[in-house]
Amino acid sequence: MTNLKEIQRSLLVSLWFMFLTFPIMVIRVNPLEKVVIWRWYNMLYVGIGSFLLSFVWRYFIRQKELGKKKNETDGQKSFSLSRRAVDDPRAYIPLLSAVACFTIAFPFIFSMYQTNIMITVLIYVMLGLGLNIVVGLAGLLDLGYVAFYAVGAYTYALLNFHYGLGFWTVLPIGAALGALFGILLGFPVLRLRGDYLAIVTLGFGEIIRLILENWNEFSQGPSGIANISKPGFFGIHLSLQNSTIYIYFIMVGLTLFTILVVNRLQNSRIGRAWIALREDEVACQAMGIDKRKTKLTAFALGATWAGMAGVVFAAKTTFINPASFTILESIVILCIVVLGGMGSITGVIAGALVLILLPEYLRAFSEYRLLIFGTMLVIMMVFRPGGIIENVRRTYEFELKEGKELKNED
Amino acid sequence: MVEELLNRFAQFSIYKSSFNNVMGTILEVKNLAMDFGGLRALDNLDLDVKNGEIVALIGPNGSGKTTFFNCVTGIYTPTEGDIRDSQHGKNRRLSSINGLRPNLVTKKGLARTFQNIRLFSNMSVLENVMIGRHCRTRSGIAGAVFRNRATKEEEQKIVDDSYEVLKKIGLADYVNELAVNLPYGAQRRLEIARAMATEPFMLLLDEPAAGMNIRETKELDELILRIRENEGISILMIEHDMKLVMSLSDRIYVMDYGRKIADGTPEQIKNDPVVIKAYLGKEPDA
Ligand SMILES: Nc1ncnc2c1ncn2[C@@H]1O[C@H](COP(=O)(O)OP(=O)(O)OP(=O)(O)O)[C@@H](O)[C@H]1O
Ligand SMILES: [Mg+2]
């Protein structure tokens, strides 16, 4: 019964598509010979194709709806099951060690080209984790995040260019300046929420980029800054290959550091305040949380990681110009957070892997690359709106010390 | 001569009552007005709550009760008027809380609940209450990152204190549940628990019994009394359930169109023709 209805609907869709594509797919005018070629077979293809696609699409949507209903009835169970997978040492220790081995061996197994891509992935993991504090935890939609990345990169480039400061000296300076700019952005947008906040932060990102592009005396304008030093290794000069490997391991270290700190932050008194702020701003304030302070710390601590990532980026490419810090970059980072799973650290890592690696390896499909990429994003958001790794936020699990008090009742 | 002296004495005592808090007043609102554009939602409103009292604020829909709460708790800045409070026994002088930000009002000891429940839905019951402890604790960024002993101890204390509050309110069974998954009545109680966690000297409850069934309402009745007796917390509540209001309150304020139209004990209010008119929209039969 329902199947017949579904087929009917899909038929309708395919008819509609055949009608819509008729002018471009069927008619072909040859102006030289002044004849019209009718390519009816194309119409057949369109019809069959759209029918099948529509049918499959509907099937999956129905499956999803069914799954949702089922989840509502025994949601608690699946919740604790997925949590157990994360909690059980027997499940995660072998997995973690495998990942660790792979990470260490990576630059020695794969080519320098691959290692470079991996460095980029790690930089984006760091950016994603930083933005995750602002967007995922505190719920502040920030579309100008790339500005802090630019601040970090230019901090290193300029300090290196003018004063010859090294990578390790500038890394904390870049982080601090990132945080400072985070606060600078935070102040004017304290009262804004949602779309308004998004637009103002977007403007902020563009302002920073335009300053870098037009203030020639300061940033050397669109031509950028070249010959930035690679990170020093106890004064030893490294070959290009070795220095790539070195940066790779620096990035692995920094990423681990970021994960550690972000994880601790989100399970702290401050992290709780961020989440409460995201859940309900008015109630949050009414419960005694200082909204301004909480928002500013979120902006500052989010921007810190972008500042650091910027320093590494400048050191890796040895050349930067404002073109690397466009709004598109902000959107890619936001996609990493949203696609990966808002508020979840593993989600952000997965998101960065997918979003950076996929376009790289889709190069084979050249012109269809972005099309495939876009389609994937749409499908993802329809069928898994929570992201690749849906955030099973681990709430504080309270265990009674006296133990029996609760169970005695029934 | 004698009259003049008496007059002076009277003046003096008025002076004292408002500034030195002899009467044990812990919240004093004078001449409060709140405008939304052209709409005067509150007009020349006076109200006070004394230490240990349960005071009810009633009135037809849209009469400005919630707006009054929002002014007192700092969510709105009143157009005119004076709001002063003081924790009885700790600091007897009333001090102004006009225009103070909501978090500072809460820190001073006025905690509230919301008419349309505003829990942190995706946080657990315990975590909701833990948020209430925020303003009484202090560990910062460094503490979070380094997890030193003081931070860990404070965190543990937050958990323990929060659990204590849950036990008092009778929500201990739900401790690890997500707030959204709670039954309606329990959600309302969780709002009270969260407010209690901020260590208030006064609770402002906005329609705590709304949507509750008879049994839940009765439990709420007992809970509110218990909060007053055991914790010494005074209560100002907005409520439409007249049975609850009449049984609980020491005094009742009645509002209509942003003005106070009556105040007094439940007995007085029950028989006040002005109140009956406001509620029924006509003069009571003589
Ligand atoms: N933020 C606002 N902006 C404009 N008007 C408002 C605002 N808040 C409240 N009002 C108006 O003020 C009046 C009082 O509203 P309020 O919510 O205080 O009523 P209430 O007594 O709490 O009613 P109820 O019993 O339905 O909760 C209403 O006319 C309402 O429309
Ligand atoms: Mg109301």
Short mmCIF file of N, CA, C and O in Angstrom, two decimals, chain A residues 131-218:
data_model
loop_
_atom_site.label_atom_id
_atom_site.label_comp_id
_atom_site.label_asym_id
_atom_site.label_seq_id
_atom_site.Cartn_x
_atom_site.Cartn_y
_atom_site.Cartn_z
N LEU A 131 37.50 26.68 17.59
CA LEU A 131 36.19 27.21 17.23
C LEU A 131 35.08 26.46 17.96
O LEU A 131 34.03 27.01 18.28
N ASN A 132 35.36 25.18 18.23
CA ASN A 132 34.40 24.36 18.94
C ASN A 132 34.06 24.93 20.33
O ASN A 132 32.94 24.82 20.80
N ILE A 133 35.04 25.57 20.95
CA ILE A 133 34.77 26.20 22.25
C ILE A 133 33.72 27.29 22.07
O ILE A 133 32.75 27.37 22.81
N VAL A 134 33.92 28.11 21.03
CA VAL A 134 33.04 29.26 20.83
C VAL A 134 31.67 28.82 20.32
O VAL A 134 30.64 29.21 20.86
N VAL A 135 31.68 27.97 19.27
CA VAL A 135 30.42 27.61 18.63
C VAL A 135 29.76 26.41 19.31
O VAL A 135 28.58 26.44 19.64
N GLY A 136 30.55 25.37 19.52
CA GLY A 136 29.98 24.13 20.03
C GLY A 136 29.61 24.22 21.50
O GLY A 136 28.54 23.76 21.90
N LEU A 137 30.49 24.80 22.31
CA LEU A 137 30.21 24.83 23.74
C LEU A 137 29.41 26.05 24.14
O LEU A 137 28.35 25.96 24.74
N ALA A 138 29.93 27.24 23.79
CA ALA A 138 29.26 28.46 24.24
C ALA A 138 28.10 28.86 23.33
O ALA A 138 27.33 29.76 23.67
N GLY A 139 28.00 28.21 22.16
CA GLY A 139 26.87 28.49 21.28
C GLY A 139 26.89 29.86 20.64
O GLY A 139 25.85 30.42 20.34
N LEU A 140 28.08 30.42 20.42
CA LEU A 140 28.18 31.73 19.79
C LEU A 140 28.66 31.54 18.36
O LEU A 140 29.79 31.13 18.14
N LEU A 141 27.79 31.84 17.40
CA LEU A 141 28.13 31.59 16.00
C LEU A 141 29.14 32.62 15.52
O LEU A 141 28.82 33.78 15.34
N ASP A 142 30.38 32.18 15.33
CA ASP A 142 31.47 33.08 14.97
C ASP A 142 31.91 32.79 13.54
O ASP A 142 32.45 31.74 13.25
N LEU A 143 31.67 33.74 12.64
CA LEU A 143 32.04 33.53 11.24
C LEU A 143 33.32 34.26 10.88
O LEU A 143 33.72 34.31 9.72
N GLY A 144 33.97 34.85 11.87
CA GLY A 144 35.20 35.58 11.58
C GLY A 144 36.40 34.94 12.23
O GLY A 144 37.42 35.58 12.47
N TYR A 145 36.28 33.65 12.48
CA TYR A 145 37.32 32.97 13.25
C TYR A 145 38.67 33.03 12.57
O TYR A 145 39.72 33.05 13.22
N VAL A 146 38.66 33.08 11.24
CA VAL A 146 39.91 33.06 10.49
C VAL A 146 40.77 34.27 10.84
O VAL A 146 41.99 34.25 10.70
N ALA A 147 40.15 35.33 11.33
CA ALA A 147 40.90 36.54 11.70
C ALA A 147 41.98 36.22 12.73
O ALA A 147 43.11 36.71 12.64
N PHE A 148 41.66 35.36 13.68
CA PHE A 148 42.64 35.03 14.72
C PHE A 148 43.77 34.18 14.16
O PHE A 148 44.92 34.28 14.59
N TYR A 149 43.41 33.36 13.19
CA TYR A 149 44.39 32.54 12.47
C TYR A 149 45.37 33.48 11.76
O TYR A 149 46.58 33.32 11.84
N ALA A 150 44.80 34.50 11.12
CA ALA A 150 45.63 35.49 10.44
C ALA A 150 46.51 36.24 11.43
O ALA A 150 47.69 36.48 11.17
N VAL A 151 45.94 36.59 12.57
CA VAL A 151 46.72 37.30 13.59
C VAL A 151 47.94 36.48 13.98
O VAL A 151 49.07 36.98 14.02
N GLY A 152 47.73 35.19 14.22
CA GLY A 152 48.84 34.32 14.58
C GLY A 152 49.89 34.26 13.49
O GLY A 152 51.09 34.42 13.74
N ALA A 153 49.43 34.04 12.26
CA ALA A 153 50.36 33.89 11.14
C ALA A 153 51.16 35.17 10.94
O ALA A 153 52.39 35.13 10.78
N TYR A 154 50.49 36.31 10.95
CA TYR A 154 51.20 37.57 10.74
C TYR A 154 52.09 37.92 11.93
O TYR A 154 53.12 38.58 11.75
N THR A 155 51.71 37.50 13.12
CA THR A 155 52.57 37.74 14.28
C THR A 155 53.94 37.11 14.04
O THR A 155 54.98 37.75 14.19
N TYR A 156 53.90 35.84 13.63
CA TYR A 156 55.17 35.16 13.41
C TYR A 156 55.90 35.78 12.22
O TYR A 156 57.09 36.11 12.31
N ALA A 157 55.18 35.97 11.13
CA ALA A 157 55.81 36.49 9.92
C ALA A 157 56.49 37.82 10.19
O ALA A 157 57.66 38.02 9.84
N LEU A 158 55.79 38.74 10.84
CA LEU A 158 56.34 40.08 11.04
C LEU A 158 57.46 40.08 12.07
O LEU A 158 58.50 40.72 11.86
N LEU A 159 57.26 39.37 13.18
CA LEU A 159 58.30 39.36 14.21
C LEU A 159 59.56 38.68 13.67
O LEU A 159 60.67 39.06 14.00
N ASN A 160 59.35 37.67 12.83
CA ASN A 160 60.50 36.99 12.24
C ASN A 160 61.19 37.88 11.23
O ASN A 160 62.42 38.00 11.18
N PHE A 161 60.40 38.57 10.44
CA PHE A 161 60.92 39.43 9.38
C PHE A 161 61.69 40.62 9.96
O PHE A 161 62.80 40.92 9.54
N HIS A 162 61.08 41.29 10.95
CA HIS A 162 61.69 42.51 11.48
C HIS A 162 62.75 42.24 12.54
O HIS A 162 63.77 42.90 12.59
N TYR A 163 62.47 41.29 13.44
CA TYR A 163 63.36 41.11 14.59
C TYR A 163 64.04 39.75 14.61
O TYR A 163 64.80 39.46 15.52
N GLY A 164 63.73 38.93 13.63
CA GLY A 164 64.38 37.63 13.56
C GLY A 164 64.02 36.69 14.70
O GLY A 164 64.78 35.79 15.02
N LEU A 165 62.86 36.92 15.32
CA LEU A 165 62.46 36.04 16.42
C LEU A 165 62.15 34.65 15.89
O LEU A 165 61.63 34.48 14.79
N GLY A 166 62.44 33.63 16.71
CA GLY A 166 62.24 32.25 16.28
C GLY A 166 60.85 31.74 16.56
O GLY A 166 60.05 32.38 17.25
N PHE A 167 60.59 30.57 16.00
CA PHE A 167 59.27 29.95 16.09
C PHE A 167 58.81 29.77 17.54
O PHE A 167 57.71 30.15 17.91
N TRP A 168 59.71 29.20 18.36
CA TRP A 168 59.29 28.84 19.72
C TRP A 168 59.03 30.07 20.58
O TRP A 168 58.25 30.03 21.52
N THR A 169 59.73 31.18 20.26
CA THR A 169 59.48 32.41 21.01
C THR A 169 58.12 32.98 20.63
O THR A 169 57.38 33.49 21.47
N VAL A 170 57.82 32.91 19.35
CA VAL A 170 56.62 33.58 18.86
C VAL A 170 55.36 32.75 19.14
O VAL A 170 54.28 33.31 19.29
N LEU A 171 55.52 31.43 19.27
CA LEU A 171 54.33 30.59 19.49
C LEU A 171 53.46 31.09 20.64
O LEU A 171 52.26 31.33 20.45
N PRO A 172 54.05 31.31 21.84
CA PRO A 172 53.19 31.85 22.91
C PRO A 172 52.71 33.27 22.64
O PRO A 172 51.59 33.63 23.04
N ILE A 173 53.55 34.06 21.96
CA ILE A 173 53.12 35.44 21.65
C ILE A 173 51.91 35.39 20.72
O ILE A 173 50.93 36.12 20.90
N GLY A 174 51.98 34.51 19.72
CA GLY A 174 50.85 34.36 18.79
C GLY A 174 49.59 33.95 19.52
O GLY A 174 48.50 34.49 19.26
N ALA A 175 49.75 33.01 20.47
CA ALA A 175 48.60 32.56 21.24
C ALA A 175 48.01 33.73 22.04
O ALA A 175 46.80 33.95 22.05
N ALA A 176 48.90 34.49 22.68
CA ALA A 176 48.43 35.60 23.53
C ALA A 176 47.74 36.66 22.68
O ALA A 176 46.68 37.18 23.05
N LEU A 177 48.35 36.97 21.51
CA LEU A 177 47.72 37.98 20.66
C LEU A 177 46.37 37.49 20.13
O LEU A 177 45.43 38.26 20.01
N GLY A 178 46.30 36.19 19.83
CA GLY A 178 45.03 35.61 19.41
C GLY A 178 43.97 35.85 20.48
O GLY A 178 42.87 36.34 20.19
N ALA A 179 44.33 35.52 21.73
CA ALA A 179 43.40 35.72 22.84
C ALA A 179 42.99 37.18 22.96
O ALA A 179 41.82 37.50 23.15
N LEU A 180 43.98 38.06 22.82
CA LEU A 180 43.71 39.50 22.93
C LEU A 180 42.70 39.95 21.88
O LEU A 180 41.74 40.65 22.17
N PHE A 181 42.93 39.49 20.65
CA PHE A 181 41.99 39.85 19.58
C PHE A 181 40.62 39.21 19.82
O PHE A 181 39.60 39.78 19.46
N GLY A 182 40.63 38.04 20.44
CA GLY A 182 39.36 37.40 20.78
C GLY A 182 38.56 38.30 21.71
O GLY A 182 37.35 38.50 21.53
N ILE A 183 39.23 38.85 22.70
CA ILE A 183 38.55 39.74 23.65
C ILE A 183 38.11 41.01 22.93
O ILE A 183 37.01 41.52 23.14
N LEU A 184 38.99 41.49 22.05
CA LEU A 184 38.69 42.71 21.29
C LEU A 184 37.41 42.54 20.48
O LEU A 184 36.58 43.45 20.40
N LEU A 185 37.25 41.35 19.88
CA LEU A 185 36.03 41.07 19.13
C LEU A 185 34.87 40.87 20.10
O LEU A 185 33.75 41.27 19.84
N GLY A 186 35.18 40.24 21.24
CA GLY A 186 34.14 39.91 22.20
C GLY A 186 33.40 41.11 22.74
O GLY A 186 32.18 41.09 22.85
N PHE A 187 34.12 42.17 23.06
CA PHE A 187 33.47 43.32 23.69
C PHE A 187 32.30 43.88 22.91
O PHE A 187 31.20 43.96 23.45
N PRO A 188 32.49 44.25 21.65
CA PRO A 188 31.35 44.84 20.95
C PRO A 188 30.19 43.87 20.71
O PRO A 188 29.07 44.31 20.51
N VAL A 189 30.44 42.57 20.72
CA VAL A 189 29.35 41.66 20.38
C VAL A 189 28.72 41.00 21.61
O VAL A 189 27.93 40.08 21.49
N LEU A 190 29.04 41.53 22.79
CA LEU A 190 28.52 40.91 24.02
C LEU A 190 27.00 40.82 24.03
O LEU A 190 26.42 39.88 24.55
N ARG A 191 26.35 41.84 23.46
CA ARG A 191 24.90 41.88 23.54
C ARG A 191 24.23 41.15 22.38
O ARG A 191 23.02 41.01 22.36
N LEU A 192 25.03 40.71 21.42
CA LEU A 192 24.42 40.14 20.22
C LEU A 192 24.28 38.63 20.32
O LEU A 192 25.01 37.97 21.02
N ARG A 193 23.33 38.14 19.57
CA ARG A 193 23.07 36.71 19.56
C ARG A 193 22.76 36.26 18.15
O ARG A 193 22.36 37.06 17.31
N GLY A 194 22.92 34.97 17.91
CA GLY A 194 22.46 34.35 16.67
C GLY A 194 22.93 35.04 15.40
O GLY A 194 24.12 35.27 15.21
N ASP A 195 21.99 35.37 14.54
CA ASP A 195 22.32 35.90 13.22
C ASP A 195 23.10 37.21 13.32
O ASP A 195 24.01 37.45 12.55
N TYR A 196 22.72 38.06 14.28
CA TYR A 196 23.40 39.35 14.40
C TYR A 196 24.86 39.14 14.74
O TYR A 196 25.75 39.75 14.16
N LEU A 197 25.09 38.22 15.67
CA LEU A 197 26.45 37.91 16.07
C LEU A 197 27.23 37.39 14.87
O LEU A 197 28.36 37.81 14.60
N ALA A 198 26.60 36.49 14.11
CA ALA A 198 27.26 35.90 12.95
C ALA A 198 27.70 36.99 11.99
O ALA A 198 28.83 36.99 11.49
N ILE A 199 26.82 37.96 11.74
CA ILE A 199 27.14 38.99 10.75
C ILE A 199 28.25 39.91 11.25
O ILE A 199 29.17 40.25 10.50
N VAL A 200 28.19 40.28 12.51
CA VAL A 200 29.25 41.15 13.04
C VAL A 200 30.60 40.45 13.03
O VAL A 200 31.61 41.03 12.62
N THR A 201 30.64 39.18 13.43
CA THR A 201 31.91 38.47 13.43
C THR A 201 32.43 38.31 12.00
O THR A 201 33.63 38.41 11.76
N LEU A 202 31.50 38.08 11.07
CA LEU A 202 31.88 37.98 9.67
C LEU A 202 32.57 39.27 9.23
O LEU A 202 33.62 39.27 8.58
N GLY A 203 31.97 40.40 9.64
CA GLY A 203 32.55 41.70 9.31
C GLY A 203 33.93 41.86 9.93
O GLY A 203 34.87 42.33 9.28
N PHE A 204 34.06 41.41 11.15
CA PHE A 204 35.34 41.51 11.84
C PHE A 204 36.44 40.76 11.08
O PHE A 204 37.54 41.28 10.86
N GLY A 205 36.10 39.56 10.64
CA GLY A 205 37.06 38.76 9.88
C GLY A 205 37.49 39.48 8.61
O GLY A 205 38.69 39.53 8.28
N GLU A 206 36.52 40.08 7.92
CA GLU A 206 36.84 40.79 6.68
C GLU A 206 37.69 42.03 6.96
O GLU A 206 38.59 42.36 6.20
N ILE A 207 37.39 42.72 8.08
CA ILE A 207 38.16 43.92 8.42
C ILE A 207 39.63 43.57 8.58
O ILE A 207 40.51 44.21 8.02
N ILE A 208 39.89 42.51 9.32
CA ILE A 208 41.27 42.11 9.55
C ILE A 208 41.95 41.81 8.21
O ILE A 208 43.07 42.24 7.94
N ARG A 209 41.24 41.07 7.35
CA ARG A 209 41.83 40.71 6.07
C ARG A 209 42.09 41.96 5.22
O ARG A 209 43.15 42.10 4.60
N LEU A 210 41.13 42.90 5.22
CA LEU A 210 41.29 44.10 4.41
C LEU A 210 42.44 44.97 4.93
O LEU A 210 43.17 45.57 4.14
N ILE A 211 42.59 45.01 6.25
CA ILE A 211 43.72 45.76 6.81
C ILE A 211 45.02 45.15 6.30
O ILE A 211 45.91 45.85 5.82
N LEU A 212 45.11 43.82 6.38
CA LEU A 212 46.33 43.15 5.95
C LEU A 212 46.58 43.39 4.46
O LEU A 212 47.71 43.49 4.00
N GLU A 213 45.50 43.48 3.70
CA GLU A 213 45.64 43.63 2.27
C GLU A 213 46.05 45.05 1.88
O GLU A 213 46.79 45.25 0.91
N ASN A 214 45.57 46.03 2.63
CA ASN A 214 45.76 47.42 2.21
C ASN A 214 46.80 48.22 2.96
O ASN A 214 47.24 49.26 2.50
N TRP A 215 47.19 47.76 4.11
CA TRP A 215 48.17 48.52 4.89
C TRP A 215 49.56 48.04 4.50
O TRP A 215 50.20 47.28 5.22
N ASN A 216 50.01 48.53 3.38
CA ASN A 216 51.24 48.02 2.80
C ASN A 216 52.46 48.14 3.71
O ASN A 216 53.27 47.24 3.80
N GLU A 217 52.58 49.30 4.38
CA GLU A 217 53.77 49.53 5.21
C GLU A 217 53.85 48.50 6.33
O GLU A 217 54.92 48.15 6.80
N PHE A 218 52.67 48.07 6.77
CA PHE A 218 52.64 47.15 7.92
C PHE A 218 52.80 45.70 7.49
O PHE A 218 53.64 44.97 7.99
#
